[in-house]
mmCIF file of C-alpha atoms in Angstrom:
data_model
loop_
_atom_site.group_PDB
_atom_site.id
_atom_site.type_symbol
_atom_site.label_atom_id
_atom_site.label_comp_id
_atom_site.label_asym_id
_atom_site.label_seq_id
_atom_site.Cartn_x
_atom_site.Cartn_y
_atom_site.Cartn_z
ATOM 1 C CA MET A 208 15.701 30.786 -10.312
ATOM 2 C CA ALA A 209 15.795 26.979 -10.102
ATOM 3 C CA TYR A 210 15.644 27.115 -6.308
ATOM 4 C CA SER A 211 12.762 29.550 -6.437
ATOM 5 C CA THR A 212 10.810 27.244 -8.751
ATOM 6 C CA ALA A 213 11.412 24.237 -6.509
ATOM 7 C CA ALA A 214 10.488 26.205 -3.388
ATOM 8 C CA ARG A 215 7.230 27.356 -4.959
ATOM 9 C CA ALA A 216 6.443 23.782 -5.998
ATOM 10 C CA ARG A 217 6.996 22.519 -2.442
ATOM 11 C CA THR A 218 4.756 25.273 -1.091
ATOM 12 C CA THR A 219 2.091 24.175 -3.566
ATOM 13 C CA ILE A 220 2.367 20.574 -2.362
ATOM 14 C CA GLU A 221 1.984 21.610 1.290
ATOM 15 C CA ARG A 222 -1.063 23.699 0.392
ATOM 16 C CA LEU A 223 -2.619 20.802 -1.513
ATOM 17 C CA ALA A 224 -2.041 18.467 1.428
ATOM 18 C CA GLY A 225 -4.186 20.679 3.618
ATOM 19 C CA ALA A 226 -6.893 21.275 1.035
ATOM 20 C CA SER A 227 -10.178 19.373 0.889
ATOM 21 C CA VAL A 228 -9.491 17.626 -2.420
ATOM 22 C CA SER A 229 -9.911 13.952 -3.207
ATOM 23 C CA GLY A 230 -6.956 11.635 -2.835
ATOM 24 C CA VAL A 231 -6.564 11.037 -6.563
ATOM 25 C CA GLU A 232 -6.928 14.734 -7.396
ATOM 26 C CA PHE A 233 -4.299 15.504 -4.768
ATOM 27 C CA GLN A 234 -1.895 12.954 -6.217
ATOM 28 C CA TRP A 235 -2.121 14.199 -9.806
ATOM 29 C CA SER A 236 -1.729 17.812 -8.672
ATOM 30 C CA VAL A 237 1.357 16.824 -6.672
ATOM 31 C CA VAL A 238 2.842 15.098 -9.707
ATOM 32 C CA ASP A 239 2.587 18.360 -11.649
ATOM 33 C CA ALA A 240 4.390 20.157 -8.825
ATOM 34 C CA LEU A 241 7.090 17.481 -8.532
ATOM 35 C CA ARG A 242 7.897 17.870 -12.227
ATOM 36 C CA ARG A 243 8.847 21.464 -11.463
ATOM 37 C CA ILE A 244 11.290 20.241 -8.804
ATOM 38 C CA VAL A 245 13.039 17.527 -10.809
ATOM 39 C CA GLY A 246 12.556 16.433 -14.390
ATOM 40 C CA PHE A 247 10.982 13.063 -15.207
ATOM 41 C CA GLY A 248 8.909 11.666 -18.031
ATOM 42 C CA SER A 249 6.349 9.517 -16.216
ATOM 43 C CA MET A 250 5.547 8.156 -12.776
ATOM 44 C CA CYS A 251 3.742 5.506 -10.727
ATOM 45 C CA TRP A 252 2.477 6.304 -7.222
ATOM 46 C CA THR A 253 1.723 3.171 -5.189
ATOM 47 C CA SER A 254 -0.097 2.927 -1.878
ATOM 48 C CA VAL A 255 1.002 0.138 0.477
ATOM 49 C CA ASP A 256 -0.814 -1.808 3.199
ATOM 50 C CA PRO A 257 1.399 -0.987 6.225
ATOM 51 C CA ALA A 258 0.743 -4.373 7.863
ATOM 52 C CA THR A 259 1.744 -6.574 4.921
ATOM 53 C CA TRP A 260 3.830 -4.141 2.828
ATOM 54 C CA LEU A 261 1.843 -5.151 -0.233
ATOM 55 C CA PRO A 262 0.742 -2.629 -2.879
ATOM 56 C CA SER A 263 -2.929 -1.713 -2.529
ATOM 57 C CA TRP A 264 -3.547 1.070 -5.057
ATOM 58 C CA ALA A 265 -1.689 2.926 -7.764
ATOM 59 C CA ILE A 266 -2.012 5.833 -10.150
ATOM 60 C CA SER A 267 0.305 5.936 -13.127
ATOM 61 C CA ASP A 268 0.839 7.755 -16.392
ATOM 62 C CA ASN A 269 3.373 5.189 -17.616
ATOM 63 C CA PRO A 270 1.629 2.789 -20.038
ATOM 64 C CA VAL A 271 4.736 0.608 -20.335
ATOM 65 C CA VAL A 272 4.691 -0.171 -16.627
ATOM 66 C CA GLY A 273 0.903 -0.422 -16.593
ATOM 67 C CA ARG A 274 0.750 -3.093 -19.275
ATOM 68 C CA HIS A 275 3.198 -5.436 -17.543
ATOM 69 C CA GLN A 276 1.824 -5.778 -14.023
ATOM 70 C CA ARG A 277 2.334 -9.537 -13.842
ATOM 71 C CA LEU A 278 6.081 -9.382 -14.492
ATOM 72 C CA LEU A 279 6.575 -6.208 -12.469
ATOM 73 C CA HIS A 280 4.819 -7.487 -9.352
ATOM 74 C CA ARG A 281 6.375 -10.940 -9.464
ATOM 75 C CA SER A 282 9.512 -9.108 -8.387
ATOM 76 C CA TRP A 283 7.802 -6.878 -5.806
ATOM 77 C CA PRO A 284 10.401 -5.940 -3.156
ATOM 78 C CA THR A 285 10.860 -8.256 -0.190
ATOM 79 C CA SER A 286 10.334 -7.037 3.359
ATOM 80 C CA ARG A 287 14.104 -6.686 3.667
ATOM 81 C CA ASP A 288 14.265 -4.613 0.462
ATOM 82 C CA LEU A 289 11.496 -2.300 1.656
ATOM 83 C CA THR A 290 13.129 -1.906 5.055
ATOM 84 C CA THR A 291 16.383 -0.922 3.372
ATOM 85 C CA LEU A 292 14.546 1.532 1.117
ATOM 86 C CA ALA A 293 12.755 3.066 4.112
ATOM 87 C CA GLU A 294 16.044 3.503 5.969
ATOM 88 C CA ARG A 295 17.757 5.121 3.016
ATOM 89 C CA GLY A 296 14.699 6.961 1.727
ATOM 90 C CA PHE A 297 15.292 6.362 -1.975
ATOM 91 C CA THR A 298 17.001 4.224 -4.583
ATOM 92 C CA ALA A 299 17.483 4.319 -8.340
ATOM 93 C CA THR A 300 17.880 1.579 -10.925
ATOM 94 C CA SER A 301 21.181 3.153 -11.938
ATOM 95 C CA VAL A 302 22.386 2.838 -8.329
ATOM 96 C CA SER A 303 21.271 -0.784 -7.790
ATOM 97 C CA THR A 304 22.861 -1.846 -11.105
ATOM 98 C CA GLY A 305 26.067 0.141 -10.751
ATOM 99 C CA GLY A 306 25.094 2.303 -13.700
ATOM 100 C CA ASP A 307 24.405 -0.662 -16.026
ATOM 101 C CA LEU A 308 20.606 -0.640 -16.370
ATOM 102 C CA ALA A 309 20.709 -3.847 -18.417
ATOM 103 C CA ARG A 310 21.498 -5.760 -15.209
ATOM 104 C CA ASP A 311 17.907 -5.140 -14.087
ATOM 105 C CA ARG A 312 15.560 -7.801 -15.460
ATOM 106 C CA TYR A 313 12.521 -5.585 -15.821
ATOM 107 C CA TRP A 314 14.536 -2.868 -17.547
ATOM 108 C CA SER A 315 16.232 -5.260 -19.962
ATOM 109 C CA GLU A 316 13.031 -7.117 -20.888
ATOM 110 C CA ILE A 317 10.394 -4.395 -20.825
ATOM 111 C CA ALA A 318 11.390 -0.858 -19.864
ATOM 112 C CA GLY A 319 14.583 -0.488 -21.922
ATOM 113 C CA PRO A 320 13.178 -1.782 -25.232
ATOM 114 C CA ALA A 321 10.174 0.528 -24.740
ATOM 115 C CA GLY A 322 12.441 3.570 -24.429
ATOM 116 C CA LEU A 323 12.490 4.033 -20.656
ATOM 117 C CA GLY A 324 15.688 4.940 -18.854
ATOM 118 C CA ASP A 325 16.517 5.286 -15.184
ATOM 119 C CA SER A 326 13.894 5.127 -12.421
ATOM 120 C CA LEU A 327 13.900 6.697 -8.972
ATOM 121 C CA SER A 328 11.932 5.093 -6.097
ATOM 122 C CA LEU A 329 11.149 6.885 -2.840
ATOM 123 C CA ALA A 330 9.690 5.393 0.341
ATOM 124 C CA LEU A 331 6.626 7.188 1.723
ATOM 125 C CA THR A 332 6.809 6.464 5.464
ATOM 126 C CA ALA A 333 5.127 8.249 8.360
ATOM 127 C CA GLY A 334 4.779 7.402 12.017
ATOM 128 C CA GLY A 335 7.101 4.446 11.631
ATOM 129 C CA ALA A 336 4.883 2.768 9.023
ATOM 130 C CA TYR A 337 5.098 2.243 5.277
ATOM 131 C CA TRP A 338 2.254 3.946 3.411
ATOM 132 C CA GLY A 339 3.447 3.987 -0.175
ATOM 133 C CA MET A 340 6.151 4.325 -2.816
ATOM 134 C CA LEU A 341 6.730 6.932 -5.489
ATOM 135 C CA HIS A 342 8.428 5.830 -8.709
ATOM 136 C CA LEU A 343 9.695 8.393 -11.212
ATOM 137 C CA TYR A 344 10.869 7.391 -14.699
ATOM 138 C CA ARG A 345 13.084 9.113 -17.214
ATOM 139 C CA GLU A 346 13.428 8.442 -20.919
ATOM 140 C CA ARG A 347 16.298 6.323 -22.183
ATOM 141 C CA SER A 348 18.023 9.367 -23.699
ATOM 142 C CA ASP A 349 17.856 11.302 -20.408
ATOM 143 C CA PRO A 350 20.640 11.354 -17.777
ATOM 144 C CA HIS A 351 20.393 9.094 -14.738
ATOM 145 C CA PHE A 352 18.882 10.405 -11.522
ATOM 146 C CA THR A 353 21.351 11.879 -9.056
ATOM 147 C CA THR A 354 21.470 12.003 -5.283
ATOM 148 C CA GLU A 355 20.638 15.704 -5.560
ATOM 149 C CA ASP A 356 17.482 14.816 -7.530
ATOM 150 C CA ALA A 357 16.414 12.351 -4.843
ATOM 151 C CA LEU A 358 17.052 14.796 -2.019
ATOM 152 C CA ALA A 359 15.135 17.546 -3.818
ATOM 153 C CA VAL A 360 12.045 15.363 -4.226
ATOM 154 C CA GLY A 361 12.575 13.843 -0.786
ATOM 155 C CA GLN A 362 11.838 17.132 0.941
ATOM 156 C CA SER A 363 8.179 16.635 0.030
ATOM 157 C CA VAL A 364 8.032 12.958 1.027
ATOM 158 C CA PRO A 365 6.832 13.528 4.653
ATOM 159 C CA VAL A 366 3.870 15.559 3.376
ATOM 160 C CA LEU A 367 2.932 12.893 0.845
ATOM 161 C CA ALA A 368 3.266 10.069 3.376
ATOM 162 C CA ARG A 369 1.085 11.828 5.941
ATOM 163 C CA ARG A 370 -1.580 12.403 3.305
ATOM 164 C CA LEU A 371 -1.570 8.689 2.410
ATOM 165 C CA ARG A 372 -1.825 7.806 6.088
ATOM 166 C CA GLY A 373 -4.747 10.163 6.497
ATOM 167 C CA ALA A 374 -6.576 8.541 3.581
ATOM 168 C CA ALA A 375 -7.095 5.443 5.746
ATOM 169 C CA LEU A 376 -9.202 7.560 8.103
ATOM 170 C CA GLU A 377 -11.555 8.990 5.517
ATOM 171 C CA SER A 378 -15.167 7.935 5.892
ATOM 172 C CA ALA A 379 -16.007 4.661 4.207
ATOM 173 C CA GLY A 380 -18.258 4.670 1.184
ATOM 174 C CA ALA A 381 -21.742 3.229 0.936
ATOM 175 C CA PRO A 382 -22.144 -0.277 2.362
ATOM 176 C CA PRO A 383 -21.501 -2.945 -0.286
ATOM 177 C CA SER A 384 -24.533 -4.105 -2.226
ATOM 178 C CA GLY A 385 -23.726 -7.701 -1.234
ATOM 179 C CA ASP A 386 -21.302 -9.632 0.912
ATOM 180 C CA GLU A 387 -20.859 -12.689 -1.305
ATOM 181 C CA LEU A 388 -17.323 -14.018 -1.355
ATOM 182 C CA GLY A 389 -15.712 -13.999 -4.794
ATOM 183 C CA THR A 390 -12.882 -16.255 -5.943
ATOM 184 C CA ILE A 391 -10.175 -15.884 -8.588
ATOM 185 C CA VAL A 392 -7.855 -18.704 -9.694
ATOM 186 C CA VAL A 393 -4.448 -18.146 -11.330
ATOM 187 C CA ASP A 394 -1.968 -20.792 -12.455
ATOM 188 C CA HIS A 395 1.749 -21.118 -11.687
ATOM 189 C CA ASP A 396 2.603 -18.469 -14.286
ATOM 190 C CA ARG A 397 -0.050 -16.142 -12.805
ATOM 191 C CA HIS A 398 -2.344 -16.370 -15.815
ATOM 192 C CA LEU A 399 -6.013 -15.896 -14.960
ATOM 193 C CA ILE A 400 -7.753 -19.288 -15.157
ATOM 194 C CA ALA A 401 -11.211 -18.628 -13.741
ATOM 195 C CA SER A 402 -13.262 -16.261 -11.616
ATOM 196 C CA THR A 403 -16.689 -16.410 -10.038
ATOM 197 C CA PRO A 404 -19.411 -13.874 -10.934
ATOM 198 C CA ALA A 405 -19.046 -12.351 -7.448
ATOM 199 C CA ALA A 406 -15.311 -11.894 -8.014
ATOM 200 C CA ASP A 407 -16.005 -10.172 -11.325
ATOM 201 C CA ARG A 408 -18.347 -7.771 -9.547
ATOM 202 C CA TRP A 409 -15.707 -6.952 -6.929
ATOM 203 C CA LEU A 410 -13.033 -6.538 -9.611
ATOM 204 C CA SER A 411 -15.235 -4.001 -11.406
ATOM 205 C CA ARG A 412 -14.930 -1.804 -8.283
ATOM 206 C CA LEU A 413 -11.130 -1.947 -8.233
ATOM 207 C CA PRO A 414 -8.612 -0.002 -10.352
ATOM 208 C CA ARG A 415 -8.886 -1.066 -13.961
ATOM 209 C CA PRO A 416 -5.869 -2.632 -15.699
ATOM 210 C CA VAL A 417 -4.298 -0.730 -18.577
ATOM 211 C CA PRO A 418 -5.952 -1.717 -21.901
ATOM 212 C CA GLY A 419 -3.863 -4.247 -23.778
ATOM 213 C CA GLY A 420 -2.018 -5.342 -20.654
ATOM 214 C CA ASP A 421 -2.422 -7.995 -17.989
ATOM 215 C CA PRO A 422 -6.029 -8.778 -17.020
ATOM 216 C CA LEU A 423 -5.704 -8.205 -13.263
ATOM 217 C CA PRO A 424 -4.613 -5.205 -11.158
ATOM 218 C CA GLY A 425 -0.949 -5.327 -10.180
ATOM 219 C CA PHE A 426 -1.523 -5.733 -6.447
ATOM 220 C CA LEU A 427 -3.228 -9.089 -7.075
ATOM 221 C CA TYR A 428 -0.061 -10.449 -8.677
ATOM 222 C CA ALA A 429 1.995 -9.216 -5.732
ATOM 223 C CA LEU A 430 -0.428 -10.880 -3.321
ATOM 224 C CA VAL A 431 -0.276 -14.321 -4.948
ATOM 225 C CA GLU A 432 3.528 -14.219 -4.939
ATOM 226 C CA ARG A 433 3.386 -14.372 -1.151
ATOM 227 C CA VAL A 434 2.140 -17.992 -1.279
ATOM 228 C CA THR A 435 4.901 -19.276 -3.583
ATOM 229 C CA PRO A 436 7.071 -21.771 -1.640
ATOM 230 C CA GLY A 437 10.246 -20.219 -3.038
ATOM 231 C CA ASP A 438 9.258 -16.825 -1.683
ATOM 232 C CA LEU A 439 8.987 -17.654 2.033
ATOM 233 C CA ASN A 440 11.095 -14.597 2.808
ATOM 234 C CA ARG A 441 8.166 -12.536 1.533
ATOM 235 C CA ALA A 442 5.732 -13.908 4.093
ATOM 236 C CA THR A 443 3.708 -11.357 6.002
ATOM 237 C CA PRO A 444 5.287 -10.126 9.263
ATOM 238 C CA ASP A 445 2.811 -12.105 11.396
ATOM 239 C CA ARG A 446 3.075 -15.259 9.227
ATOM 240 C CA ARG A 447 -0.633 -15.394 8.532
ATOM 241 C CA SER A 448 -2.113 -16.365 5.185
ATOM 242 C CA PRO A 449 -1.235 -13.555 2.743
ATOM 243 C CA ARG A 450 -3.916 -10.894 2.798
ATOM 244 C CA LEU A 451 -4.445 -7.362 1.629
ATOM 245 C CA ARG A 452 -6.861 -4.601 2.596
ATOM 246 C CA ILE A 453 -7.817 -2.309 -0.236
ATOM 247 C CA ARG A 454 -10.347 0.423 -0.826
ATOM 248 C CA ALA A 455 -12.646 0.072 -3.824
ATOM 249 C CA THR A 456 -13.398 2.998 -6.109
ATOM 250 C CA ASP A 457 -16.635 3.680 -4.184
ATOM 251 C CA GLY A 458 -14.835 3.818 -0.822
ATOM 252 C CA THR A 459 -15.772 0.318 0.351
ATOM 253 C CA TRP A 460 -12.999 -1.560 2.161
ATOM 254 C CA LEU A 461 -12.336 -5.031 0.773
ATOM 255 C CA LEU A 462 -10.238 -7.905 2.091
ATOM 256 C CA LEU A 463 -8.271 -10.083 -0.326
ATOM 257 C CA CYS A 464 -6.752 -13.398 0.828
ATOM 258 C CA ALA A 465 -4.544 -15.778 -1.173
ATOM 259 C CA ALA A 466 -4.037 -19.511 -0.650
ATOM 260 C CA PRO A 467 -2.291 -22.280 -2.599
ATOM 261 C CA LEU A 468 -4.368 -24.923 -4.356
ATOM 262 C CA SER A 469 -3.587 -28.614 -4.331
ATOM 263 C CA GLN A 470 -1.831 -29.949 -7.406
ATOM 264 C CA SER A 471 -4.226 -31.172 -10.074
ATOM 265 C CA THR A 472 -4.061 -32.507 -13.613
ATOM 266 C CA ALA A 473 -5.830 -29.438 -14.942
ATOM 267 C CA LEU A 474 -3.951 -26.749 -13.005
ATOM 268 C CA GLY A 475 -0.642 -28.432 -12.290
ATOM 269 C CA HIS A 476 1.495 -27.239 -9.381
ATOM 270 C CA GLY A 477 1.563 -23.719 -7.964
ATOM 271 C CA ALA A 478 -1.975 -22.531 -8.698
ATOM 272 C CA VAL A 479 -3.384 -19.956 -6.274
ATOM 273 C CA ALA A 480 -6.902 -18.936 -5.279
ATOM 274 C CA VAL A 481 -7.649 -15.348 -4.226
ATOM 275 C CA THR A 482 -10.851 -14.551 -2.355
ATOM 276 C CA ILE A 483 -12.417 -11.077 -2.288
ATOM 277 C CA GLU A 484 -15.031 -9.942 0.219
ATOM 278 C CA PRO A 485 -16.014 -6.840 2.186
ATOM 279 C CA ALA A 486 -13.663 -6.141 5.101
ATOM 280 C CA ARG A 487 -15.150 -6.678 8.538
ATOM 281 C CA ARG A 488 -14.629 -4.786 11.783
ATOM 282 C CA GLY A 489 -11.567 -6.738 12.880
ATOM 283 C CA ASP A 490 -9.924 -6.618 9.451
ATOM 284 C CA LEU A 491 -9.335 -2.870 9.612
ATOM 285 C CA GLN A 492 -8.425 -2.317 13.263
ATOM 286 C CA GLN A 493 -4.652 -2.515 12.898
ATOM 287 C CA LEU A 494 -4.640 -0.365 9.761
ATOM 288 C CA ILE A 495 -6.721 2.380 11.364
ATOM 289 C CA MET A 496 -4.782 2.263 14.638
ATOM 290 C CA ARG A 497 -1.543 2.765 12.704
ATOM 291 C CA ALA A 498 -3.137 5.662 10.845
ATOM 292 C CA HIS A 499 -3.993 7.261 14.209
ATOM 293 C CA GLN A 500 -0.345 6.782 15.232
ATOM 294 C CA LEU A 501 -1.088 4.599 18.240
ATOM 295 C CA SER A 502 2.026 3.105 19.817
ATOM 296 C CA ASP A 503 2.519 -0.666 20.031
ATOM 297 C CA ARG A 504 1.227 -0.740 23.602
ATOM 298 C CA GLU A 505 -1.681 1.561 22.768
ATOM 299 C CA ARG A 506 -2.680 -0.751 19.918
ATOM 300 C CA GLU A 507 -2.660 -3.692 22.342
ATOM 301 C CA VAL A 508 -4.853 -1.815 24.803
ATOM 302 C CA ALA A 509 -7.232 -0.527 22.134
ATOM 303 C CA ALA A 510 -7.693 -3.998 20.633
ATOM 304 C CA LEU A 511 -8.681 -5.368 24.046
ATOM 305 C CA VAL A 512 -10.980 -2.433 24.783
ATOM 306 C CA VAL A 513 -12.883 -3.192 21.582
ATOM 307 C CA THR A 514 -13.489 -6.773 22.773
ATOM 308 C CA GLY A 515 -15.311 -5.415 25.830
ATOM 309 C CA LEU A 516 -12.709 -6.066 28.537
ATOM 310 C CA THR A 517 -12.575 -3.803 31.588
ATOM 311 C CA ASN A 518 -9.453 -1.870 32.561
ATOM 312 C CA GLN A 519 -8.795 -4.453 35.267
ATOM 313 C CA ASP A 520 -9.062 -7.328 32.773
ATOM 314 C CA ILE A 521 -6.802 -5.542 30.286
ATOM 315 C CA GLY A 522 -4.220 -4.856 32.965
ATOM 316 C CA GLU A 523 -4.129 -8.521 33.943
ATOM 317 C CA ALA A 524 -3.808 -9.595 30.314
ATOM 318 C CA LEU A 525 -0.925 -7.194 29.650
ATOM 319 C CA PHE A 526 0.693 -7.418 33.112
ATOM 320 C CA ILE A 527 0.206 -3.717 33.861
ATOM 321 C CA THR A 528 -1.903 -1.903 36.435
ATOM 322 C CA ARG A 529 -5.427 -0.725 35.710
ATOM 323 C CA TYR A 530 -4.197 2.818 36.335
ATOM 324 C CA THR A 531 -1.633 2.415 33.554
ATOM 325 C CA VAL A 532 -4.418 1.082 31.326
ATOM 326 C CA ALA A 533 -6.453 4.206 32.109
ATOM 327 C CA ASP A 534 -3.487 6.406 31.142
ATOM 328 C CA HIS A 535 -3.105 4.545 27.843
ATOM 329 C CA LEU A 536 -6.826 4.800 27.188
ATOM 330 C CA LYS A 537 -6.759 8.560 27.761
ATOM 331 C CA ALA A 538 -3.947 8.888 25.219
ATOM 332 C CA ILE A 539 -5.830 6.665 22.764
ATOM 333 C CA TYR A 540 -9.001 8.732 23.075
ATOM 334 C CA GLY A 541 -6.990 11.874 22.390
ATOM 335 C CA LYS A 542 -5.317 10.492 19.259
ATOM 336 C CA VAL A 543 -8.488 8.980 17.821
ATOM 337 C CA GLY A 544 -10.691 11.917 18.812
ATOM 338 C CA VAL A 545 -13.336 10.005 20.773
ATOM 339 C CA SER A 546 -14.484 9.959 24.397
ATOM 340 C CA SER A 547 -16.064 6.537 24.955
ATOM 341 C CA ARG A 548 -15.401 2.859 24.421
ATOM 342 C CA GLY A 549 -18.287 2.558 21.958
ATOM 343 C CA ALA A 550 -17.060 5.469 19.873
ATOM 344 C CA LEU A 551 -13.556 3.997 19.872
ATOM 345 C CA ALA A 552 -14.845 0.635 18.634
ATOM 346 C CA ALA A 553 -16.769 2.349 15.833
ATOM 347 C CA ALA A 554 -13.800 4.513 14.822
ATOM 348 C CA LEU A 555 -11.446 1.536 14.675
ATOM 349 C CA SER A 556 -13.875 -0.579 12.652
ATOM 350 C CA GLY A 557 -13.691 1.546 9.511
ATOM 351 C CA THR A 558 -17.505 1.447 9.494
ATOM 352 C CA ALA A 559 -18.257 4.275 11.922
ATOM 353 C CA ASP A 560 -21.590 4.943 10.196
ATOM 354 C CA ASP A 561 -22.656 1.390 11.016
ATOM 355 C CA PRO A 562 -21.288 0.294 14.404
ATOM 356 C CA THR A 563 -22.926 -3.122 14.051
ATOM 357 C CA ALA A 564 -20.962 -4.018 10.919
#
């Protein structure tokens, strides 16, 4: 009977993945199905920017976690941690602490006193890229998660990861009503110090914090941690200034960048400024190319095609023949579903309805 229930739940998840339902509706429906596979009290489903491995969106029915985003995201996993999780597929607090949950800082300070027990985290990877994480929580009186629990839920992970990947290819929303750059300033302890009116307008289009909790969405706290000198191991893979691409509630793509501020009498040391503005054509190329499952070489070719180079020029730049470039371009067209250079540039911009953006 238990197997039959789990099998039916997995069938439901596969059906939902192919249905024309919104991303959020899909996620909540999947959560209901997952509860029939393995018991848990609450959950948090986090999307991740595959280029920076930073959280970019989350749905959650766990108010304890929701109210403590600043503390939770100050300990966001390092690149090494996420790589290990992706290789293994899952981890649990009970596993990382050897069964003693009190060894985990977040559990001992926040989750445990609030009645939460063990948590199970699963990596949502597809096409060699990280697209999200699924966190399941049990109550303190419940038994710890087992390997069997993780494997049972893990059978649905490929479907969930592919759906997250596909969300990056959905049509963008209406063009933003303005392109003014907004700025947020937080101090060393990540308390909100100031924000510009433009930043407040952008924040109103992002996921709202849980009432009574921290004032900013969790992904902002994770972003500013990347500029802390003591966290150099968390630098983005390409060593650029920490940045994050995120989709607003109306479908608009936004770009968030964080930078350290000089020490001052008012702010002290370690203050960070975060800018928010609409994402431009080049900001989304790598994200969308990953979503289309282009190989490393295909991404190199596609990026040069978008700049207007000929096949001969691209071949010289990459030290390959123009015939090899043509072969790559044919494969790229097939994966993206276009048949011309102009259509490819529009598709990779994330603003296909406005090729001039």
